[in-house]
Structures are given as structure tokens and as C-alpha cells.
XYZ file of C-alpha atoms in Angstrom:
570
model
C -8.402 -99.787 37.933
C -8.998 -103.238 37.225
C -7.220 -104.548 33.696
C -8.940 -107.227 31.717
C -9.015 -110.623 33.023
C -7.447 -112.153 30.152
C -5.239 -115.716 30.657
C -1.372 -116.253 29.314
C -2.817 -117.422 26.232
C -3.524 -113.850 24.972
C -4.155 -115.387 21.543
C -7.088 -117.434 22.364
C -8.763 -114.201 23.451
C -10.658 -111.951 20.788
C -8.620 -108.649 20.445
C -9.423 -105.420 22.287
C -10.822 -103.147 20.357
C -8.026 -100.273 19.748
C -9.264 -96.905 21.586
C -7.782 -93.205 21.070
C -5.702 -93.789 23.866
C -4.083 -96.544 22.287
C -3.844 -94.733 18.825
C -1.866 -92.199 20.676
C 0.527 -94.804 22.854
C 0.993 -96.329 19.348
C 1.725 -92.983 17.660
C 4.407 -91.651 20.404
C 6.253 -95.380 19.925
C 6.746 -94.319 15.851
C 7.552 -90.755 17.097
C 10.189 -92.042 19.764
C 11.841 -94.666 17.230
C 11.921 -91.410 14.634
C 13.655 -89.758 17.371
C 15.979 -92.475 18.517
C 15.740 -95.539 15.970
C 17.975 -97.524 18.502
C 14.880 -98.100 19.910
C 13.392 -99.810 16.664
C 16.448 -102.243 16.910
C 15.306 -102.756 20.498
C 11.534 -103.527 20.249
C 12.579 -105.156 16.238
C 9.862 -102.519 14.860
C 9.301 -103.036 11.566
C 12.130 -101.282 8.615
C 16.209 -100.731 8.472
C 17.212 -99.045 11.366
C 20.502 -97.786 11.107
C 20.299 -94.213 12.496
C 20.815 -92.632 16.048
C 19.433 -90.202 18.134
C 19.705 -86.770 17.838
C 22.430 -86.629 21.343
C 23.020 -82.784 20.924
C 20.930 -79.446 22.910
C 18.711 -79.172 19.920
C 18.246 -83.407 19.820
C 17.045 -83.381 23.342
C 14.688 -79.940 22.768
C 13.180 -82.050 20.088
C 11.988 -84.604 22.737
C 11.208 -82.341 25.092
C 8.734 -80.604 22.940
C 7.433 -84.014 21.483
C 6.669 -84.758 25.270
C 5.201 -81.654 26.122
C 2.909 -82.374 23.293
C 1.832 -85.693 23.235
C 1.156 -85.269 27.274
C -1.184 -82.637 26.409
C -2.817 -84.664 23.985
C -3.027 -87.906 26.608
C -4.434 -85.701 29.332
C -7.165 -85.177 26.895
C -7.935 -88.091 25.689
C -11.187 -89.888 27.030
C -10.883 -93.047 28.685
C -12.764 -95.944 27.251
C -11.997 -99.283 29.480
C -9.900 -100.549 32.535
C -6.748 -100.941 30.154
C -6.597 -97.697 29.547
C -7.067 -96.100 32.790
C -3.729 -98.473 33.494
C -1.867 -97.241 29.560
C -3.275 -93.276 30.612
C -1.439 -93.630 33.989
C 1.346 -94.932 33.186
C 2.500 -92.952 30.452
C 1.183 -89.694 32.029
C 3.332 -90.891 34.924
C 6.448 -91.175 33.013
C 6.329 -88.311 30.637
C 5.749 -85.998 33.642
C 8.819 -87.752 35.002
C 10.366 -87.312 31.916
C 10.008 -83.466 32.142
C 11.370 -83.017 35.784
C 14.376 -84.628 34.639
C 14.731 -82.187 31.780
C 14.056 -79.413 34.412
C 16.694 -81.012 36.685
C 18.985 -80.455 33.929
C 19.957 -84.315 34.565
C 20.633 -85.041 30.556
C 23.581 -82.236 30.559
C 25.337 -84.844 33.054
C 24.164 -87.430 31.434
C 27.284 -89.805 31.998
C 28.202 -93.008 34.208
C 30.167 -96.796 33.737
C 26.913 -98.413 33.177
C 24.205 -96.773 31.474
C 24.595 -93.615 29.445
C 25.003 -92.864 25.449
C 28.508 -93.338 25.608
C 27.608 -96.907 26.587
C 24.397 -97.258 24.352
C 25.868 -95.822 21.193
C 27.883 -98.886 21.375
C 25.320 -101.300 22.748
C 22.853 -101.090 20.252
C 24.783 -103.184 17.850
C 24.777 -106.480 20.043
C 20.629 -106.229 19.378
C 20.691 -106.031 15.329
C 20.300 -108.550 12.960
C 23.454 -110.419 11.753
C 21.919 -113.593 9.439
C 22.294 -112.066 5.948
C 24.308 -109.894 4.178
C 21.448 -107.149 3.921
C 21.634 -107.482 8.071
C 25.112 -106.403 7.771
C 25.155 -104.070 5.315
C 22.007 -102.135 7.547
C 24.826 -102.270 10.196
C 27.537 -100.812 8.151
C 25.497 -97.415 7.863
C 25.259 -97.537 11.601
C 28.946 -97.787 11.850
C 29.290 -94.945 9.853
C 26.709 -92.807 11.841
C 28.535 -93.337 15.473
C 30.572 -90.327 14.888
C 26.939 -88.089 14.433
C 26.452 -90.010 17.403
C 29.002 -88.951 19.477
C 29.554 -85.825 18.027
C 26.115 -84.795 19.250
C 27.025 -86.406 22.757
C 30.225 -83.914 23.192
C 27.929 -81.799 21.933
C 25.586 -82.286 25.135
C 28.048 -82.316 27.711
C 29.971 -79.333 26.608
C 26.685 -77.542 27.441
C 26.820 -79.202 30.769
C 30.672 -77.323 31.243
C 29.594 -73.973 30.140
C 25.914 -74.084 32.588
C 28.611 -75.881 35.372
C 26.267 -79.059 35.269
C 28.425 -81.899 34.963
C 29.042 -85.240 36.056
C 31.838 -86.353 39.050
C 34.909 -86.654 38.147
C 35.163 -90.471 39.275
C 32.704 -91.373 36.458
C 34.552 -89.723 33.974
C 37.675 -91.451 34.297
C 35.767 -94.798 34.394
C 34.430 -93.713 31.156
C 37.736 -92.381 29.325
C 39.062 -96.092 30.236
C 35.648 -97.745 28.519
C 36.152 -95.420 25.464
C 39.690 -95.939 25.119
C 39.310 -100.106 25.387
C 36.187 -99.358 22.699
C 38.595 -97.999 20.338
C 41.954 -100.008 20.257
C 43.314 -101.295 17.507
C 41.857 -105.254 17.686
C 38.607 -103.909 19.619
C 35.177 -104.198 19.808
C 34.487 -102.362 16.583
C 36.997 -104.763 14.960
C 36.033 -107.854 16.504
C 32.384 -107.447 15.990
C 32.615 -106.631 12.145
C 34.891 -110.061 11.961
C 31.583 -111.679 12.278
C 30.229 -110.792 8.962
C 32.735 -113.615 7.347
C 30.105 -115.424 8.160
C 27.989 -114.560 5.325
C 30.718 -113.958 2.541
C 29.400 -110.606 1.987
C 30.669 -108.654 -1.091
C 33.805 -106.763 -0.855
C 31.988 -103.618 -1.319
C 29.918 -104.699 1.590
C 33.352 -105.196 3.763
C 35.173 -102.085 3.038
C 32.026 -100.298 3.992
C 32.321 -102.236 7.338
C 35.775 -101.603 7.493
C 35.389 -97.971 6.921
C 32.405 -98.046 9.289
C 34.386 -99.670 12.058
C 36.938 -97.167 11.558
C 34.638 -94.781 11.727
C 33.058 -95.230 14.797
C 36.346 -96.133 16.551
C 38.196 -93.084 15.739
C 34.658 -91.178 17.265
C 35.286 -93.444 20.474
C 38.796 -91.643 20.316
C 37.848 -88.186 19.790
C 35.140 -88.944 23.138
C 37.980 -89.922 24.940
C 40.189 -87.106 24.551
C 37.361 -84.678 24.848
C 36.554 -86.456 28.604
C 40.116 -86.148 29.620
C 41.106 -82.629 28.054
C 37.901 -80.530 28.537
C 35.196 -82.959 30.669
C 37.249 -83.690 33.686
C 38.906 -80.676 34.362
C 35.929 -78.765 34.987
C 34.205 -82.175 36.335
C 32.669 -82.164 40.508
C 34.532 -83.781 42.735
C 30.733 -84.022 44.508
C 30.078 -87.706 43.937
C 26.435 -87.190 46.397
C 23.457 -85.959 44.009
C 21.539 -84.872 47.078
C 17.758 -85.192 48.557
C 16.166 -83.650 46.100
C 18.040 -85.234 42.724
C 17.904 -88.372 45.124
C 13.948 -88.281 44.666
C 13.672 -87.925 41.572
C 16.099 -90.684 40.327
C 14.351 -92.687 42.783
C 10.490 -92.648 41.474
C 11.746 -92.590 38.431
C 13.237 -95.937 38.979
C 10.521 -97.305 40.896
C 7.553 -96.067 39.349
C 6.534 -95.248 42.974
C 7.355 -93.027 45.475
C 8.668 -94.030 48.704
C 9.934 -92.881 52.121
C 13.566 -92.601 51.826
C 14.668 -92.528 55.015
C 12.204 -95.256 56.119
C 13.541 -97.703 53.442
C 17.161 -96.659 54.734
C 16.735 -98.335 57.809
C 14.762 -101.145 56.125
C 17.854 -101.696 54.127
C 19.610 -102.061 57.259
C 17.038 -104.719 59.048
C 17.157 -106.550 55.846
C 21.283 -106.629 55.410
C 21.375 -108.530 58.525
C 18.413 -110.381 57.895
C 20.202 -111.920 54.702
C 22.994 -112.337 56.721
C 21.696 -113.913 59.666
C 19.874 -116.376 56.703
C 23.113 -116.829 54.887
C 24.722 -118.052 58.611
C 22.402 -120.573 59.126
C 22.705 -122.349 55.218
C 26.903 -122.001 55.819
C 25.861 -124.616 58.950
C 24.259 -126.536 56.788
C 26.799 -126.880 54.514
C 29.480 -127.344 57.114
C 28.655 -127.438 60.460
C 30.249 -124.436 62.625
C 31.737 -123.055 59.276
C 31.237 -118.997 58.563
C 30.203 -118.027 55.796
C 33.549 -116.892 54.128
C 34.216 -120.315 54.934
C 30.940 -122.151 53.158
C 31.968 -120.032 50.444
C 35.443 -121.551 50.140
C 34.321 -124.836 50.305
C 32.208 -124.740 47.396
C 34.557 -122.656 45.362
C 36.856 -125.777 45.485
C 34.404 -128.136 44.936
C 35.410 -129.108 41.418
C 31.458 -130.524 40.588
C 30.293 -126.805 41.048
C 33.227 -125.024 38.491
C 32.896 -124.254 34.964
C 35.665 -124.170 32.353
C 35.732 -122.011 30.178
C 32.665 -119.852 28.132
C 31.731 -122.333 26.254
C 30.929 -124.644 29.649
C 29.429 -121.635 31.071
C 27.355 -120.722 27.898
C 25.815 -124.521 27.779
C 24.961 -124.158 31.387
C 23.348 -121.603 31.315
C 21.169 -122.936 28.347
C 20.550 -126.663 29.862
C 18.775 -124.746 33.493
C 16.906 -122.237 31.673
C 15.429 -124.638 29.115
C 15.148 -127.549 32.619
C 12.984 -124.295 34.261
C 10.906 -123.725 31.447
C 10.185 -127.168 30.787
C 9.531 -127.379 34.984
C 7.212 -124.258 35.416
C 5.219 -124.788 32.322
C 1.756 -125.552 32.939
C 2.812 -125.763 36.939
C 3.023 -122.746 38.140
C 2.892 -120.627 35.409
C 1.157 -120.550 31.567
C 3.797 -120.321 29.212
C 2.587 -120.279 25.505
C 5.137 -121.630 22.891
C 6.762 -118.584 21.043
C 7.486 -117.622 24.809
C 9.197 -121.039 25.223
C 12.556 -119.899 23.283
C 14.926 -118.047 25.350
C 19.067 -117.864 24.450
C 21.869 -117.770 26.617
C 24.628 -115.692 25.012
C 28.160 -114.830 25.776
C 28.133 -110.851 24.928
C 31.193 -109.817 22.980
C 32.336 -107.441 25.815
C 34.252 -107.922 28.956
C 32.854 -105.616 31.611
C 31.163 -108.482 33.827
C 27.947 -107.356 33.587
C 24.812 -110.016 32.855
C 21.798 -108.844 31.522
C 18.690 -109.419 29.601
C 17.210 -108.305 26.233
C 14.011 -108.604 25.371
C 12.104 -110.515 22.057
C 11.177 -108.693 19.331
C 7.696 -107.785 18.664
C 7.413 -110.889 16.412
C 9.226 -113.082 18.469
C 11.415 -113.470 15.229
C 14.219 -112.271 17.697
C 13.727 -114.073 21.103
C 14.602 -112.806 24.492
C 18.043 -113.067 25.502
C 19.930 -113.359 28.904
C 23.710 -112.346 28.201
C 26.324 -112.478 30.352
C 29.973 -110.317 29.795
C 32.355 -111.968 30.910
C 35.838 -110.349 31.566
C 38.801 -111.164 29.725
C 40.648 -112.731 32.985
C 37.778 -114.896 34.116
C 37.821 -118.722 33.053
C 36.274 -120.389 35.802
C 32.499 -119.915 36.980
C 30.765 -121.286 40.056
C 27.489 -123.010 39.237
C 26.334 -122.505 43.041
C 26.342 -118.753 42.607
C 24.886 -118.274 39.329
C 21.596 -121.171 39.362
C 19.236 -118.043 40.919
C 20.770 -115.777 38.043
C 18.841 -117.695 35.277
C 16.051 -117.602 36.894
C 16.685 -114.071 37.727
C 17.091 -113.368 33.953
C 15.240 -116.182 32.831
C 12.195 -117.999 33.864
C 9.933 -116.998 35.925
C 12.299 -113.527 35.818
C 12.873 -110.886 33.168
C 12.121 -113.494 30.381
C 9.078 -114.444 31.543
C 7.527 -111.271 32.511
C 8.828 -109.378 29.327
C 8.148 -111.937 26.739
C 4.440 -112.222 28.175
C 3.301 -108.423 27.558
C 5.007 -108.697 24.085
C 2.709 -112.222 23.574
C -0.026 -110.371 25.070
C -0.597 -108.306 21.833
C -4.501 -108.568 21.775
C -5.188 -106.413 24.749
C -1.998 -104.411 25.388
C -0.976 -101.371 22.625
C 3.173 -101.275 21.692
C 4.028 -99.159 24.189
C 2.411 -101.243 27.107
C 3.757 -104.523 25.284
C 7.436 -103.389 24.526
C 8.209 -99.456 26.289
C 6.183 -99.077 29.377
C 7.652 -100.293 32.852
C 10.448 -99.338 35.369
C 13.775 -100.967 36.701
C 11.818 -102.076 39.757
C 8.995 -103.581 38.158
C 11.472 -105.421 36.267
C 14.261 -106.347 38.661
C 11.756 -106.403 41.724
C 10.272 -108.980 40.164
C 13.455 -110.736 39.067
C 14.574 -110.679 42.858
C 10.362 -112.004 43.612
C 10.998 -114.392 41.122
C 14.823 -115.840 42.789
C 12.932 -116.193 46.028
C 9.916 -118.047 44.687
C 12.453 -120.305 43.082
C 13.429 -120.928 46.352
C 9.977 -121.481 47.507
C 8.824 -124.037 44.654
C 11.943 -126.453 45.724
C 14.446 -125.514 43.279
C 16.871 -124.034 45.161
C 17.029 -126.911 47.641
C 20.716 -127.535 47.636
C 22.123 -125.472 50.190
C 25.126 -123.969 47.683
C 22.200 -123.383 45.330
C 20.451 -121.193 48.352
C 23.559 -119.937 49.770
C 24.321 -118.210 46.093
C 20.509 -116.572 45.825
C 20.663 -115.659 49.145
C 24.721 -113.916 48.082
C 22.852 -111.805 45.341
C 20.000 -110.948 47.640
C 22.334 -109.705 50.598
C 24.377 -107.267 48.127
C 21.146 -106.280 46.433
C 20.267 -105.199 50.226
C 23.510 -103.604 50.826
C 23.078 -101.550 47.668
C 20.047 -100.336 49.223
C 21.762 -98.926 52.163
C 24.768 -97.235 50.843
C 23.298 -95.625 47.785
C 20.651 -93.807 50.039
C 23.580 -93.419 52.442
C 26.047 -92.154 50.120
C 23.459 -89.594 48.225
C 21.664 -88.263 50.742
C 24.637 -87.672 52.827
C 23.874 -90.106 55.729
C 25.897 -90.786 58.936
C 28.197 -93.478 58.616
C 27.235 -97.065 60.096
C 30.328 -96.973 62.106
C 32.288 -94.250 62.870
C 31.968 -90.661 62.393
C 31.234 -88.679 59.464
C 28.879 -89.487 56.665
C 29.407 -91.813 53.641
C 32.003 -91.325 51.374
C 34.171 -93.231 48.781
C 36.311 -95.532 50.825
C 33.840 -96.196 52.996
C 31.314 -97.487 50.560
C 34.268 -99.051 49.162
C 34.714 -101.097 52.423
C 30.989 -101.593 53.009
C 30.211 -103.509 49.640
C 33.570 -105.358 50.120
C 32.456 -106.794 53.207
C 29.080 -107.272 51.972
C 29.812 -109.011 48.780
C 31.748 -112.107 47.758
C 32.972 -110.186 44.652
C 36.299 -109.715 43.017
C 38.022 -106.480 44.112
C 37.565 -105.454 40.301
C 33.833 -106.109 40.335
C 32.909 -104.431 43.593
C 34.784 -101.449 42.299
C 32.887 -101.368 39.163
C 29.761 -101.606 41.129
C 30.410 -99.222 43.596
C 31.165 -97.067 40.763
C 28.156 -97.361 39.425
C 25.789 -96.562 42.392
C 27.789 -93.286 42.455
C 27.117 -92.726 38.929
C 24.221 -93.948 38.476
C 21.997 -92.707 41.992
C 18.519 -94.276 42.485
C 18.636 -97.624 40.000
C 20.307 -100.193 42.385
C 18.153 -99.598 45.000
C 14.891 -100.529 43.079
C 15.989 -103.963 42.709
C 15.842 -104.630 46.419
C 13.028 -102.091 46.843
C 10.712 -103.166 43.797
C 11.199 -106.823 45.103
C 9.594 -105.639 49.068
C 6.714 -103.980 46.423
C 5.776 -106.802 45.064
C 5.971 -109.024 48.196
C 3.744 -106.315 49.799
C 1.250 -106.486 46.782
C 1.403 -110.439 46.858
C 0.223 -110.219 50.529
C -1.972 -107.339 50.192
C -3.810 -109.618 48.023
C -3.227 -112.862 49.693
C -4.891 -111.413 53.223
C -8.052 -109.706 51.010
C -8.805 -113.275 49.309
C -7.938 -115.232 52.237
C -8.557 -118.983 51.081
C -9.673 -118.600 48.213
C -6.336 -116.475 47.061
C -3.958 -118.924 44.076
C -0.471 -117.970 43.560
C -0.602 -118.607 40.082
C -3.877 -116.270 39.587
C -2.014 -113.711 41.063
C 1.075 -113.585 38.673
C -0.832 -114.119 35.758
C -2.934 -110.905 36.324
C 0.311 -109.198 37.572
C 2.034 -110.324 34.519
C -0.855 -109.770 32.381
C -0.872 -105.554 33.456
C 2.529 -105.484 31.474
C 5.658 -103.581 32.823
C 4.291 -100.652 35.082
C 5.568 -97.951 37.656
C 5.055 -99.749 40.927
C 2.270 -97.415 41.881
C 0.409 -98.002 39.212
C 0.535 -101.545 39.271
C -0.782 -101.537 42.999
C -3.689 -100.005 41.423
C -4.345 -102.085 38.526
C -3.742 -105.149 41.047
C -5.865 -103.542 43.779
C -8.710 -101.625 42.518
C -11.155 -104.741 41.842
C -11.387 -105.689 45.219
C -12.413 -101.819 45.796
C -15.086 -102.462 43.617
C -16.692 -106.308 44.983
């Protein structure tokens, strides 16, 4: 399942001729942004998209249906060239995932500190256009719509109560606090609609923002009370999903299926293999010093601390634009609308740092955005270098923004839709590593920091298998539970207390997606050497990422194939 050999520079290629498979990829993207236009603010699809999804029982039997019948329709459809025997797997893949998750009943649960509607109903606005006063006014009517929103949310998980399938009661609360900072007075809703004073809108335009943020505040409210007064009472206080649930988060996540037990006590090996690594660089750094001690040296190394967002905003431009500029041409082809990525200070606090992706035009380009909580004013430049090229170049940046360039060969869906959190973060984690490789993570605080995020990535491996499939503790007796976890990522982790709560948190809530960073990353490193020991001298490093690149985001399984299946056929 060999894709076409086509280079970075998609555009100096004659298009691929579209095929029915690609008239129906194309067709279920319009259907899903009908469904949920949140997702045409996320690809920037063409038209005003100020609507939400449908978030009640008779939304999500909607998609369901839609599923059931544009899978039928796929299954059908005759294959015409190597792209889409790659665009027919893949989606075939996921919508049959899809479905198992609706069978699981997963959606009537649907609720965690990270990544559910009651976060995305909010997050939606950081992607939408804020240049002109049309822009705002678009996002006015999506103010007014939260409460629908929402509404149809309670709607959702008041079916969970009265079926008994709900979420733990430890994600709840988390949520009830995020809803109840959403809605003060002086709040997001409040502070983001401040914003439009930049374009001296109309005064009609700015009581319907007004109204809007009102609107969607006092919905924020009504979510709150309804987790507190009917959600959490009748919440589990089971945080473990189980084997089975386990599996099924887990492919979904990976796009492959794996051993779970076997990758268990790979997470173990490589824990102390990041820590044995992490020894060796605190020697370097100070001969006979531990690491907690390395680490406090360069904390108070006034040359490695930021001041302030601002600082830590212009940072985090000046590397990513220095690796750009670096791997250009190098090691990797980079053509020029892919060249413009922004660093952005989100306008929430919950410490997370993530990545959005360009629009289809590149009109909007990617974005790596970090959230920085309200008590943090100092940042360490030795821990964060391998996060912008995590987010950045060669990572997420790269490897999104090249199937959107890539427009000639791959449909919407493969471009913008199609992939899975460890095709995306495995290669993020690939990508820290080969920054390491390449020389640019020389200085040992540099290394000590990617080699920080890649012993917690490992650790998340462990205790989310450990915690949901009920494993026996490390040490001790018993199997893994709360405080335990607590105390593993603690000593694991050079975190705040508040941020390895909120991440602990979130592998409870949210089983199966932390792994895959870890996991995807060991995928790829397998695939890289799979290939590597096939072409023997003759194998480049650069040819291989710019086919892997070129398939587009994938399940991991199928991209073994697509990566794999020529040399089945030489």
C-alpha cells in the first residue's frame, strides 16, 4: 500500500486526479462540519461558522446514523490508486472505531479536565477570526449559541444518570471548578470579547457581544450547578475504565493495536532507561550532582529564566523561526506558506501548551500556544527548547502543515481530519529526539529538559495502563490507585504540585491518550528501523520522513502499511 512518491513541494507536482473515494472523504468533511461547524473554524473551511454541534441523544444519533451510512458507502466504493487504498483504510478504520465507542456507550460519559465539550464549547473561540468587525460579529452569534450548546450537553449526560453510565466523580469536580472560573464575573467570556475594541465595531455590534458573553457565561453557570446538584451525586467513585474500555480508548488513540501488558513492562524498562540517561547529563552538568540537584542548578541560573509572557512569548518565536530557518533545505523540504508558524500566549490559565493547525489556505497559520497560569511569571528556557520543536519544527507544525500543503494528492479529510494522537505526538516525541540527534540539543540543560518530558511521557505510560487495568502496584501491595499515582508522577516529574495534579487528573479522565505519546513515538522508531535494516546503505533519513510525512496523519497501523508495502512489492 504504497502512496505516491510525491516530494514536499506538492505544488510542483500535477494534481491527482480526484476518484469516488475521494468524492466521498470530501463529502463526509461537509457532512461532519454540518454536524459540528466547530470543525469548519478548525480546518478554516470556507463560510461563517458560528453554530455548534448538536451535544444532545438525538445530536449524537444523527452522527451515528451519518456513520453507519457513509461506511457503507466507503466499503463499496472501488479503489482506484495507492492513495486510496491508504484514504479507504483509514477512514474505514476510524468510523468502525467510531461505532464501538457509540456501542460502549463512551459519549454518555463523555466528560474529563482536558478534552470534552465542556472544554471545546469554549475552545473553539481561540481558533476564529478576530481582524474585522464582520469576524466579530460571526463570533457574537456563537456567543449566543453556547447555551444550545450546553443545553444539549446536560442534555447528554443526564442520559448517562438515568442508563447509570457516568463519569468518576474526581472528574466532575475538576470540571465544576473549570466551569465556575469560565463564568465569573471578569472571565474568559469577558476578557475575550474586550478584544473586539480593537476594531471599533458598532455599538450594535458590542451589545450583541455583550449579550453574547452573557449568554454563554450564565450557560457555563447553569453546567456548573447541574454537575454539582444532579452529575456528581449519582457520579462512580470507579476512577479504572477496565480491560476492555482500556482497548478501545487505546487503538483509538493509536491507530494501532498493541499488547497492553507487553507495553506495560516496556514502560517500565524505558522509565529507568530515561532515568539512568537523565543521571549521566546531571554529571555532566555538575559532576557527582543528582538529578534533583542538576535541576536546581539551572533553575537559578539567571541566563536560562524568563520574565514575564511577553519574554516567554518572544522566545518562543526567535527558536522556532532559528529551527525553521536551520532545517530548511537540511534535513527537511519546507515550502514557504509552511514557513509561518506563531507562538501565542492562549487567553487561559490551565498550563496546558498545545498546537493548532493552519487553515486550509494557510490564510490562518499553524499555531503553538502555550496557557500559562495566572501564578506563573518565570519560565526556564532549559526545559522548554525540545517543546518548540515538539510543537514546532520538525513536530506538530511540520507534519500538519505539510498534508494541508500537500493538497494535490491528498483529499480534505486526509489533508486536515484524518490521523490519531500517536501519529501526531509520536512523532512530536520522534521529532524531540532527532533534535537531539542533528546537534541541537547539545547543551546539556537543553538535553537534560527533552530528556524531563521524555521520562514523564514514559511514566504516563506505566501508570495509566497500571491504574486502568487494575495492575499491581510497583511497590507495595495492592493495585494502583489515586495516591499512589499521585506519588508515582510526583517522583517522576519535575512539575509543580498543581500541574502533576492536573495531569494525573487527566490520565484518570481521560484513559488511553497519554500513553500514545510515548507509545506512537517507539512506532515510529520501529518503522524508521524497519526501513533503515530493509534499505541497508542505501536508506536517507530525509527520504524517509518525507514519504512518512507525505502519507498525511494516519492510525499507526496504517501508516506501517503505507510505509512498508513497497518493499513487499520490489
Amino acid at each position: 500500500m504504497s502512496e505516491t512518491n510525491t516530494s514536499s513541494a506538492a505544488s510542483h507536482h500535477a494534481p491527482r486526479a480526484a476518484t469516488p473515494i475521494d468524492a466521498i472523504a470530501e463529502e463526509w468533511v461537509e457532512k461532519l462540519v454540518e454536524l459540528n461547524p466547530a470543525i469548519g473554524t478548525y480546518i478554516g473551511s470556507p463560510g461563517e461558522h458560528a453554530g455548534y454541534a448538536d451535544y444532545s441523544p438525538e445530536g449524537h444519533a444523527d452522527v451515528v446514523a451519518a456513520t453507519r451510512e457513509v461506511l457503507a458507502r466507503l466499503e463499496a466504493a472501488p479503489i482506484v490508486d495507492d492513495v486510496d487504498v491508504v484514504t479507504k483504510t483509514e477512514l474505514v478504520s476510524t468510523l468502525k472505531l467510531d461505532l464501538d465507542s457509540d456501542a460502549a456507550q463512551l459519549w454518555k460519559r463523555d466528560l474529563n479536565n482536558l478534552a470534552s465539550p465542556a472544554q471545546d464549547i469554549r475552545g473553539v473561540l481561540d481558533l476564529m477570526p478576530t481582524a474585522t468587525e464582520a469576524d466579530w460579529s460571526v463570533i457574537a452569534d456563537r456567543l449566543h449559541n453556547v447555551p444550545e450548546a450546553i443545553n444539549g450537553y446536560i442534555a447528554t449526560l443526564r442520559h448517562g444518570i438515568e442508563g447509570s453510565v457516568v463519569p468518576a466523580e474526581r472528574q466532575v469536580a475538576e470540571v465544576i471548578a473549570q466551569a465556575r472560573q469560565i463564568a465569573a464575573p471578569g472571565g474568559f467570556f469577558d476578557s475575550f470579547i474586550a478584544q473586539a475594541a480593537t476594531v471599533g465595531g458598532s455599538s450594535k455590534l458590542n451589545s450583541a457581544l455583550s449579550e453574547g458573553a452573557a449568554a454563554a457565561a450564565s450557560s457555563y453557570q447553569k453546567l456548573e450547578r447541574f454537575l454539582a446538584e444532579e452529575l456528581a451525586p449519582k457520579a462512580t467513585s470507579q476512577d479504572a475504565f477496565g480491560r476492555d474500555l482500556y482497548a478501545l480508548q487505546s487503538q483509538s488513540f493509536l491507530g494501532a493495536k498493541i499488547d497492553l501488558d507487553e507495553t506495560y513492562e516496556w514502560g517500565i524498562e524505558e522509565l529507568a532507561r530515561m532515568t539512568a540517561e537523565q543521571q549521566e547529563i546531571a554529571h555532566e552538568i555538575k559532576p557527582g550532582a543528582s538529578i534533583a540537584e542538576a535541576i536546581e542548578l539551572l533553575d537559578a541560573d539567571p541566563s536560562r529564566t524568563l520574565h514575564g509572557t511577553d519574554a516567554l512569548q518572544q522566545w518562543m518565536q526567535k527558536l522556532s523561526d532559528e529551527a525553521i530557518e536551520a532545517l530548511a533545505g537540511t534535513h527537511f523540504d519546507i515550502a514557504e506558506p509552511m514557513r509561518a508558524l506563531e507562538c501565542m500566549i492562549a487567553p487561559t490559565h490551565d498550563g496546558i501548551i498545545y498546537y493548532t493547525g493552519p487553515s486550509d489556505d494557510f490564510s490562518r497559520p499553524g499555531r503553538m500556544w502555550w496557557s500559562v497560569p495566572e501564578s506563573v511569571t518565570e519560565f526556564t528556557t532549559w526545559r522548554e527548547a525540545t517543546t518548540v520543536y515538539h510543537e514546532g519544527v520538525p513536530g506538530h507544525h511540520l507534519q500538519i502543515a505539510q498534508a494541508v500543503y500537500n493538497r494535490d494528492q491528498l483529499n480534505t479529510y486526509r489533508r486536515q481530519l484524518a490521523g490519531s494522537s500517536g501519529h501526531a505526538e509520536g512523532w512530536a516525541l520522534y521529532a524531540e529526539r532527532l533534535m537531539s540527534d542533528l546537534g541541537f540539543l547539545d547543551d546539556p540543560a537543553n538535553r537534560l529538559g527533552m530528556l524531563d518530558g521524555q521520562r514523564m511521557r514514559a511514566a504516563r505510560v506505566v501508570l495509566d495502563i497500571g491504574v486502568h487495568l487494575g495492575k499491581p502496584k510497583l511497590t507495595g501491595s495492592g493495585v494502583w490507585d489515586w495516591d499512589y499515582a499521585l506519588d508515582f508522577m510526583t517522583n517522576n516529574v519535575t512539575l509543580d504540585p498543581a500541574n502533576v495534579l492536573f495531569e494525573v487528573n487527566r490520565y484518570f479522565g481521560w484513559p488511553g491518550q497519554a500513553p500514545s505519546y510515548k507509545v506512537g513515538q517507539r512506532i515510529w522508531e520501529q518503522l524508521r528501523d524497519e526501513c533503515q535494516a530493509i534499505e541497508g546503505a542505501d536508506f536517507d533519513l530525509k527520504e524517509f520522513h518525507r514519504r512518512a510525512l507525505n502519507v498525511g496523519g494516519v492510525g499507526l497501523d496504517t501508516l506501517r502499511t503505507a510505509l512498508l508495502a513497497p518493499y513487499s512489492l520490489s
